[in-house]
PDB file of N, CA, C and O in Angstrom:
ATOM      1  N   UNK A   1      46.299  -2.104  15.338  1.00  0.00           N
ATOM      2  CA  UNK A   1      45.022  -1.568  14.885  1.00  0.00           C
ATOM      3  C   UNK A   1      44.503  -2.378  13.692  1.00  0.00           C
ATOM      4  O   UNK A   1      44.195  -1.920  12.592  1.00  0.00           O
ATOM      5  N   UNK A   2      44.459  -3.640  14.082  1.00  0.00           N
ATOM      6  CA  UNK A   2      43.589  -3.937  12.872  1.00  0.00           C
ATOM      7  C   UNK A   2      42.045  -4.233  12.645  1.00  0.00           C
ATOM      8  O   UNK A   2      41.566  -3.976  11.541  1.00  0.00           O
ATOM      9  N   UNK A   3      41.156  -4.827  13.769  1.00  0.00           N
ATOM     10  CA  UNK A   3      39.557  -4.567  13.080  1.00  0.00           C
ATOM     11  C   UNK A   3      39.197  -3.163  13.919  1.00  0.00           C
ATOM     12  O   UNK A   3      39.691  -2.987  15.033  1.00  0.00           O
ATOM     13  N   UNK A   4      38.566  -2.467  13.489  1.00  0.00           N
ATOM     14  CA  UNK A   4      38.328  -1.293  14.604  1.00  0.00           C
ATOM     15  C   UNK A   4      36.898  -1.419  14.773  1.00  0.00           C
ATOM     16  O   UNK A   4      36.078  -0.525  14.570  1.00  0.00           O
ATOM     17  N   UNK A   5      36.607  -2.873  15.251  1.00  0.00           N
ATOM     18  CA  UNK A   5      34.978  -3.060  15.020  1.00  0.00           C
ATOM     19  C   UNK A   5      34.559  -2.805  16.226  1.00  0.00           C
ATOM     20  O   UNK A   5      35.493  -2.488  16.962  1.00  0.00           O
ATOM     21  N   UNK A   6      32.885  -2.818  17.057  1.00  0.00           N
ATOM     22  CA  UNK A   6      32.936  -3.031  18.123  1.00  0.00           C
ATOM     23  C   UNK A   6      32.752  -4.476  19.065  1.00  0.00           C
ATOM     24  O   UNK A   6      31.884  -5.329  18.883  1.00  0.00           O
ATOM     25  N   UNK A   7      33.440  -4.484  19.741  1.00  0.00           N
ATOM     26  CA  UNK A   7      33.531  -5.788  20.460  1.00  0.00           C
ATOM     27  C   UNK A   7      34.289  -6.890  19.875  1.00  0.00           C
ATOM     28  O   UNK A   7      35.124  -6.717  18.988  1.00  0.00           O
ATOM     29  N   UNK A   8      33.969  -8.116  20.419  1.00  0.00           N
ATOM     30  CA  UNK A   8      34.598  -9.144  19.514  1.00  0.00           C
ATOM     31  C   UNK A   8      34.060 -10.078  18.310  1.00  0.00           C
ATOM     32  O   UNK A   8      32.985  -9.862  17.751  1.00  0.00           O
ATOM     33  N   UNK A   9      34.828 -11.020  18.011  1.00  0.00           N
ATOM     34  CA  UNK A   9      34.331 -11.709  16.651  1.00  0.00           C
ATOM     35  C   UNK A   9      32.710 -12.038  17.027  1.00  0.00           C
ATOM     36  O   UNK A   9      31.709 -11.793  16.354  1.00  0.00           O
ATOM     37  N   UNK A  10      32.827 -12.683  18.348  1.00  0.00           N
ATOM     38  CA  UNK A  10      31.387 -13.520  18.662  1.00  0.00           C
ATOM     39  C   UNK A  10      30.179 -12.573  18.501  1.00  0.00           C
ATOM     40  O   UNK A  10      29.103 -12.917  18.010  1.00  0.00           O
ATOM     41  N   UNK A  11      30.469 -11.369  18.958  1.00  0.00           N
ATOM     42  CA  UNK A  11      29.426 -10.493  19.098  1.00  0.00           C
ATOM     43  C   UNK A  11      29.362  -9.343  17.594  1.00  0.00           C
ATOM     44  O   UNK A  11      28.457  -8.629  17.163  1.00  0.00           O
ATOM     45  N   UNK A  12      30.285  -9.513  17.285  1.00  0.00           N
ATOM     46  CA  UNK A  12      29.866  -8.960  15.787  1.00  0.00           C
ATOM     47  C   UNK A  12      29.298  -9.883  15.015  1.00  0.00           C
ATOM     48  O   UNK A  12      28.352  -9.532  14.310  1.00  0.00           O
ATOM     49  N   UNK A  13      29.677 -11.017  14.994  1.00  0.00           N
ATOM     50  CA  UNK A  13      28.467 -12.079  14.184  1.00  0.00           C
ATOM     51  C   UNK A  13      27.353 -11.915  14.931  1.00  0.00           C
ATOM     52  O   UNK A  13      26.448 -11.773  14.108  1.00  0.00           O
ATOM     53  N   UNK A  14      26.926 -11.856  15.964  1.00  0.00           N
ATOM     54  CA  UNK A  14      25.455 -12.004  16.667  1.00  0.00           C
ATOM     55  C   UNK A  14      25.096 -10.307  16.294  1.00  0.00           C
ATOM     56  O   UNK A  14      24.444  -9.825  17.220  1.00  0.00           O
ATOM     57  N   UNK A  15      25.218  -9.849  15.784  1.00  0.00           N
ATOM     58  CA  UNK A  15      24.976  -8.061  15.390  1.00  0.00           C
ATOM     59  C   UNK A  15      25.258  -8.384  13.953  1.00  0.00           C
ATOM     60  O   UNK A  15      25.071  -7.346  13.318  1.00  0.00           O
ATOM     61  N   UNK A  16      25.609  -9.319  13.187  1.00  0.00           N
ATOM     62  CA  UNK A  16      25.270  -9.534  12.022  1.00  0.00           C
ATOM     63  C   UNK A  16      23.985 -10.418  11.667  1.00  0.00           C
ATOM     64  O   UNK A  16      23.370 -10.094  10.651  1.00  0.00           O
ATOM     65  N   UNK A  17      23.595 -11.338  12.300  1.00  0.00           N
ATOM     66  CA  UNK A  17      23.045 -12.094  12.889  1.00  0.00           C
ATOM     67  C   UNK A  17      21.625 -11.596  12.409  1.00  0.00           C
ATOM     68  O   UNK A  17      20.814 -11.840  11.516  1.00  0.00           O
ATOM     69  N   UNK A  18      21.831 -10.465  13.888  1.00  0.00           N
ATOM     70  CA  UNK A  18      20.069  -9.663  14.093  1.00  0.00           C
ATOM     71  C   UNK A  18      20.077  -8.388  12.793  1.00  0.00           C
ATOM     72  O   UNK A  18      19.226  -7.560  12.468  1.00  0.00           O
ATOM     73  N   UNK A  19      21.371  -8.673  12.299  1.00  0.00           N
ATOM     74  CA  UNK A  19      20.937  -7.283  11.065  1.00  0.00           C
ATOM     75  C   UNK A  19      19.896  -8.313   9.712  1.00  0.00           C
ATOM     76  O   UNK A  19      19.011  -7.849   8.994  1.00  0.00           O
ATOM     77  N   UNK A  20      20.376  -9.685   9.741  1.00  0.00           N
ATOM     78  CA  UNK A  20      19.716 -10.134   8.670  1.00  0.00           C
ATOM     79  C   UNK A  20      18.573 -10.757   8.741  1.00  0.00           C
ATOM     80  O   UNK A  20      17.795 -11.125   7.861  1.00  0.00           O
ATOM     81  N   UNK A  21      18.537 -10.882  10.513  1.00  0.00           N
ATOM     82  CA  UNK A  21      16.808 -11.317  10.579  1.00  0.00           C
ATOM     83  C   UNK A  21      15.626  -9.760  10.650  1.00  0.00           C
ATOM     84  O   UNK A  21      14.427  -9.742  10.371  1.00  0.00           O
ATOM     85  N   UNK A  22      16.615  -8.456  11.178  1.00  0.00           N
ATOM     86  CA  UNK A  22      15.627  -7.540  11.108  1.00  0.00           C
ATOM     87  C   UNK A  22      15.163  -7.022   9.350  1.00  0.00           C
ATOM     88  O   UNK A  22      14.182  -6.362   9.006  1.00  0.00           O
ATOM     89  N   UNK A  23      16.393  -7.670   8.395  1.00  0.00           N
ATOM     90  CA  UNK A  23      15.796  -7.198   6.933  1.00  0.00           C
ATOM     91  C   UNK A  23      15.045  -8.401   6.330  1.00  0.00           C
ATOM     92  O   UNK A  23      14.499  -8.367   5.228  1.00  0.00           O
ATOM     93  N   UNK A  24      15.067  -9.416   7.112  1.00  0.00           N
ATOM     94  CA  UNK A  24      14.058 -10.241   6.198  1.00  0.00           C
ATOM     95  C   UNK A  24      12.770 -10.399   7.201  1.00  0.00           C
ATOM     96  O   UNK A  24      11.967 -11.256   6.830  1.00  0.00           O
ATOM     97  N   UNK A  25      12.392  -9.590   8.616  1.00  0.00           N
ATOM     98  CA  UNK A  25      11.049  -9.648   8.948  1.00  0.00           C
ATOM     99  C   UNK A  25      10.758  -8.362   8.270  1.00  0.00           C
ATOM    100  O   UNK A  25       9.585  -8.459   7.910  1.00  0.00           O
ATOM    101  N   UNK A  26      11.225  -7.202   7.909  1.00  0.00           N
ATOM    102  CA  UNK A  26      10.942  -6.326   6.737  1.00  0.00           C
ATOM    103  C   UNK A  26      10.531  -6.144   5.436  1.00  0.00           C
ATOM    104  O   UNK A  26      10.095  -5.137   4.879  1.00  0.00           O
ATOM    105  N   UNK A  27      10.790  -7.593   4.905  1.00  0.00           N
ATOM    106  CA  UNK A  27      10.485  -8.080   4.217  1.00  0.00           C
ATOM    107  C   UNK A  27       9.005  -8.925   3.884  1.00  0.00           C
ATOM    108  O   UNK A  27       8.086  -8.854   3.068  1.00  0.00           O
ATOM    109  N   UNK A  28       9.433  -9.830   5.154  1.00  0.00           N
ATOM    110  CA  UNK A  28       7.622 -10.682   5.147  1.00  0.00           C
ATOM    111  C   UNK A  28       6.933  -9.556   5.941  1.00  0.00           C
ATOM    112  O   UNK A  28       5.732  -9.813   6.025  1.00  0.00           O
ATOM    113  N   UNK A  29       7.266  -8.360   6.576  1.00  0.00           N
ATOM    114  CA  UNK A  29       6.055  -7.507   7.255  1.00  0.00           C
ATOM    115  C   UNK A  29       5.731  -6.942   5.809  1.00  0.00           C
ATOM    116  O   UNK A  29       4.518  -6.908   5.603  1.00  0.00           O
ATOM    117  N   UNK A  30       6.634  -6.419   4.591  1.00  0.00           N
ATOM    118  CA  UNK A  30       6.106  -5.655   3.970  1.00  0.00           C
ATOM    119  C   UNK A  30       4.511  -6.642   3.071  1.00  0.00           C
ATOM    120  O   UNK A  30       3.346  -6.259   2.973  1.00  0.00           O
ATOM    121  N   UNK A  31       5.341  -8.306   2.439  1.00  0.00           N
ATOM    122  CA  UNK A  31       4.373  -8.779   1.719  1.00  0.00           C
ATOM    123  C   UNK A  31       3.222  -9.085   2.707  1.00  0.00           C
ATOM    124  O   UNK A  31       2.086  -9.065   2.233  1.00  0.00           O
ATOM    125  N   UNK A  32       3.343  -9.312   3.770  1.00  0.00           N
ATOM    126  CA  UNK A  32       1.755  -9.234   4.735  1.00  0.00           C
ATOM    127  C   UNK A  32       0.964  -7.916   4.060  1.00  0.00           C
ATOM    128  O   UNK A  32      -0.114  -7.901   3.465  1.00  0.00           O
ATOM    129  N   UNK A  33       1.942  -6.746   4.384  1.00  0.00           N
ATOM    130  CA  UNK A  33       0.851  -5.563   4.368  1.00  0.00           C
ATOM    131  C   UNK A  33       0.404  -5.869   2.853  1.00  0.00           C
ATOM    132  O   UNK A  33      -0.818  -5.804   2.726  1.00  0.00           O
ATOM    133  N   UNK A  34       0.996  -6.138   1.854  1.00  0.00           N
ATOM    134  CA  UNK A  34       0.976  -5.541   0.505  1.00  0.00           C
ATOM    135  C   UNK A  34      -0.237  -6.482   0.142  1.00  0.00           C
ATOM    136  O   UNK A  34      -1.146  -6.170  -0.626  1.00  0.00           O
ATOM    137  N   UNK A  35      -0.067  -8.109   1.052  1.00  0.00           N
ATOM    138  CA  UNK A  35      -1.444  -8.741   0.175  1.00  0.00           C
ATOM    139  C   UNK A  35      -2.660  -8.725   1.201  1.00  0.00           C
ATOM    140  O   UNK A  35      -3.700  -9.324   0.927  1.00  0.00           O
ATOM    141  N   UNK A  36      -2.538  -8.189   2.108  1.00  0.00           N
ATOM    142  CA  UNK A  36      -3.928  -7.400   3.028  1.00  0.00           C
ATOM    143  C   UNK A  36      -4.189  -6.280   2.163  1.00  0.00           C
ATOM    144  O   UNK A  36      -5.387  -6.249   1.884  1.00  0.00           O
ATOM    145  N   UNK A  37      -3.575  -5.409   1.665  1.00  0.00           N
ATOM    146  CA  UNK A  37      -4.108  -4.185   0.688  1.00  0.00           C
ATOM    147  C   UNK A  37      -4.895  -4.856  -0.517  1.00  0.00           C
ATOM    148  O   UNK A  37      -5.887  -4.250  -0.921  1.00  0.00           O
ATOM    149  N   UNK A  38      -4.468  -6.303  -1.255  1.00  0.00           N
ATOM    150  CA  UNK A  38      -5.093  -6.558  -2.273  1.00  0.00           C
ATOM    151  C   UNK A  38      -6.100  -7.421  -1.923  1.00  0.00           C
ATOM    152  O   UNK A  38      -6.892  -7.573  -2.853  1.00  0.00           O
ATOM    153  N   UNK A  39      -6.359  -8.020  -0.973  1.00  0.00           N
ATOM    154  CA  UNK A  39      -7.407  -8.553  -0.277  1.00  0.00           C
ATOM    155  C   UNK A  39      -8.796  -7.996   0.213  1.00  0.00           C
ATOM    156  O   UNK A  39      -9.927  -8.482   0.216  1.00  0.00           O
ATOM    157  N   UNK A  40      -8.119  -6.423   0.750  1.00  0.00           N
ATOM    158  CA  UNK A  40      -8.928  -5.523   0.991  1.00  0.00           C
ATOM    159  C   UNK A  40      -9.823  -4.837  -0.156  1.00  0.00           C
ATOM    160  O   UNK A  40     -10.944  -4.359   0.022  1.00  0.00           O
ATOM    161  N   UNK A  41      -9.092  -4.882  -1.399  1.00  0.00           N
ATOM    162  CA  UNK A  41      -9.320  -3.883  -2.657  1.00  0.00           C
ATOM    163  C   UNK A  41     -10.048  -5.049  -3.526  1.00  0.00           C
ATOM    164  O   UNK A  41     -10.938  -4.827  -4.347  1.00  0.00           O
ATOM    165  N   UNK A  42      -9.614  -6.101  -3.261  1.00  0.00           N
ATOM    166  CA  UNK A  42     -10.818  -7.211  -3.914  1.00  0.00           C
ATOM    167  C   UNK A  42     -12.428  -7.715  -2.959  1.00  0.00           C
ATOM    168  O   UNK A  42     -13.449  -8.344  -3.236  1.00  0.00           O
ATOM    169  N   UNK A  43     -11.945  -7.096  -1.914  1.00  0.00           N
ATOM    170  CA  UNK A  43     -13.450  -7.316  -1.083  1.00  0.00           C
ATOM    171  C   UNK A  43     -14.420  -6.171  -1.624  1.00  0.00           C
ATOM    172  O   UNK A  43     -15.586  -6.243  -2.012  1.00  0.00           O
ATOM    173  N   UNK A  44     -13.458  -4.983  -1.508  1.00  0.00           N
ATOM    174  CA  UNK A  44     -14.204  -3.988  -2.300  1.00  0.00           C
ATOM    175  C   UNK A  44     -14.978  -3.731  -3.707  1.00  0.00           C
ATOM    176  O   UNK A  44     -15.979  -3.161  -4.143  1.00  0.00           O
ATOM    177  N   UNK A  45     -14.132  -4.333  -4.037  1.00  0.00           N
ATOM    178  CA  UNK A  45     -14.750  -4.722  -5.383  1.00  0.00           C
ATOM    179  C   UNK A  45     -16.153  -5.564  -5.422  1.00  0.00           C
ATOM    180  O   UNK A  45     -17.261  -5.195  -5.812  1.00  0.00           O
ATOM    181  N   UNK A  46     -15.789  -6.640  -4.964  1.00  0.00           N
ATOM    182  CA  UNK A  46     -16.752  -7.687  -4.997  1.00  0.00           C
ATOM    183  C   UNK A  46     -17.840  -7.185  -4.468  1.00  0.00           C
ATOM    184  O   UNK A  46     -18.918  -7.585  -4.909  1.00  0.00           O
ATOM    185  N   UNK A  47     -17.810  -6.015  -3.211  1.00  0.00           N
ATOM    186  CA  UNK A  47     -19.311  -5.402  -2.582  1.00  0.00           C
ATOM    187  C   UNK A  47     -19.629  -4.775  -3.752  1.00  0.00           C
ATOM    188  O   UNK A  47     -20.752  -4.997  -4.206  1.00  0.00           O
ATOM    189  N   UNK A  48     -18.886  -4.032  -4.350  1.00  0.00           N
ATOM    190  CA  UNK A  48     -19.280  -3.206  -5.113  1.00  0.00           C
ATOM    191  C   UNK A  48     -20.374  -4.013  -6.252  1.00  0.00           C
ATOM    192  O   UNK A  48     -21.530  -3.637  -6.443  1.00  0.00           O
ATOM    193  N   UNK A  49     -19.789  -5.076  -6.872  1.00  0.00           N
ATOM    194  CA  UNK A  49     -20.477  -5.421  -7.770  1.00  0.00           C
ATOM    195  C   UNK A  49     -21.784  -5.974  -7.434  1.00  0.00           C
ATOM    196  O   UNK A  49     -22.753  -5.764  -8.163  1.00  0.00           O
ATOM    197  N   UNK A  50     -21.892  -6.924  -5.981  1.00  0.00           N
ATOM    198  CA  UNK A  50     -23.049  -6.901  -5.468  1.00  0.00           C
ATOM    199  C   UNK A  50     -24.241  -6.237  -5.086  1.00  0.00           C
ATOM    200  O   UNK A  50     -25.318  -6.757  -4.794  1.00  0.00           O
ATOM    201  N   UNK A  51     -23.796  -4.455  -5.133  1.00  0.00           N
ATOM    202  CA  UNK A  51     -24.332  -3.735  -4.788  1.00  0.00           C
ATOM    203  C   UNK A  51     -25.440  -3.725  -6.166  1.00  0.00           C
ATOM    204  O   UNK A  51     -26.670  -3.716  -6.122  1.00  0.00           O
ATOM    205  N   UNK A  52     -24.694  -3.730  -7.172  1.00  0.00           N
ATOM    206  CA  UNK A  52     -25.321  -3.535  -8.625  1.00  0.00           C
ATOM    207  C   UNK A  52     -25.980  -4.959  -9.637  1.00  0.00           C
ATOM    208  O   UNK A  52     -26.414  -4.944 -10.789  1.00  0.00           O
ATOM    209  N   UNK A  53     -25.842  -6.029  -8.728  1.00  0.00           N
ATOM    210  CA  UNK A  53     -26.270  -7.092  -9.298  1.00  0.00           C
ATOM    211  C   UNK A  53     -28.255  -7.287  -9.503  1.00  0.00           C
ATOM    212  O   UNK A  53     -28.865  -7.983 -10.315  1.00  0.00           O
ATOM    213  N   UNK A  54     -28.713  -6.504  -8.576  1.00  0.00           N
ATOM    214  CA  UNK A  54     -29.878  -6.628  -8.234  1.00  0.00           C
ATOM    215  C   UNK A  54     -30.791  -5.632  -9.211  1.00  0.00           C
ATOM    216  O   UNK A  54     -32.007  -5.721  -9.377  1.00  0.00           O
ATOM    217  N   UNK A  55     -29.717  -4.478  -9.926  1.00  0.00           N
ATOM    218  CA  UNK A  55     -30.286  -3.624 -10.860  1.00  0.00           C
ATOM    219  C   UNK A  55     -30.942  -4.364 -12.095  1.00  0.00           C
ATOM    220  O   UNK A  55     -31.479  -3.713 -12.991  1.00  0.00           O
TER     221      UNK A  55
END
């Protein structure tokens, strides 16, 4: 009884594998969303001020 993993070496590296590509597309999915939010919040802005430029 010594690894009580599942399967063998090959396939626990390939399940280590996809554990570290699913936390680093978690990663670039999060900074996508995070600089579409500040992209979004600076478009807003910018209408905004256009709205008031003409006053």
């Amino acid at each position: 009884m010594q690894n009580e993993g599942i399967g063998t070496k090959s396939q626990q590296a390939l399940k280590l594998q996809q554990e570290q590509l699913k936390t680093e597309r978690k990663t670039v999915s999060r900074e996508r969303r995070e600089a579409e939010k500040v992209r979004k919040f600076e478009l807003k802005q910018q209408k905004k001020k256009e709205k008031h430029r003409g006053r």
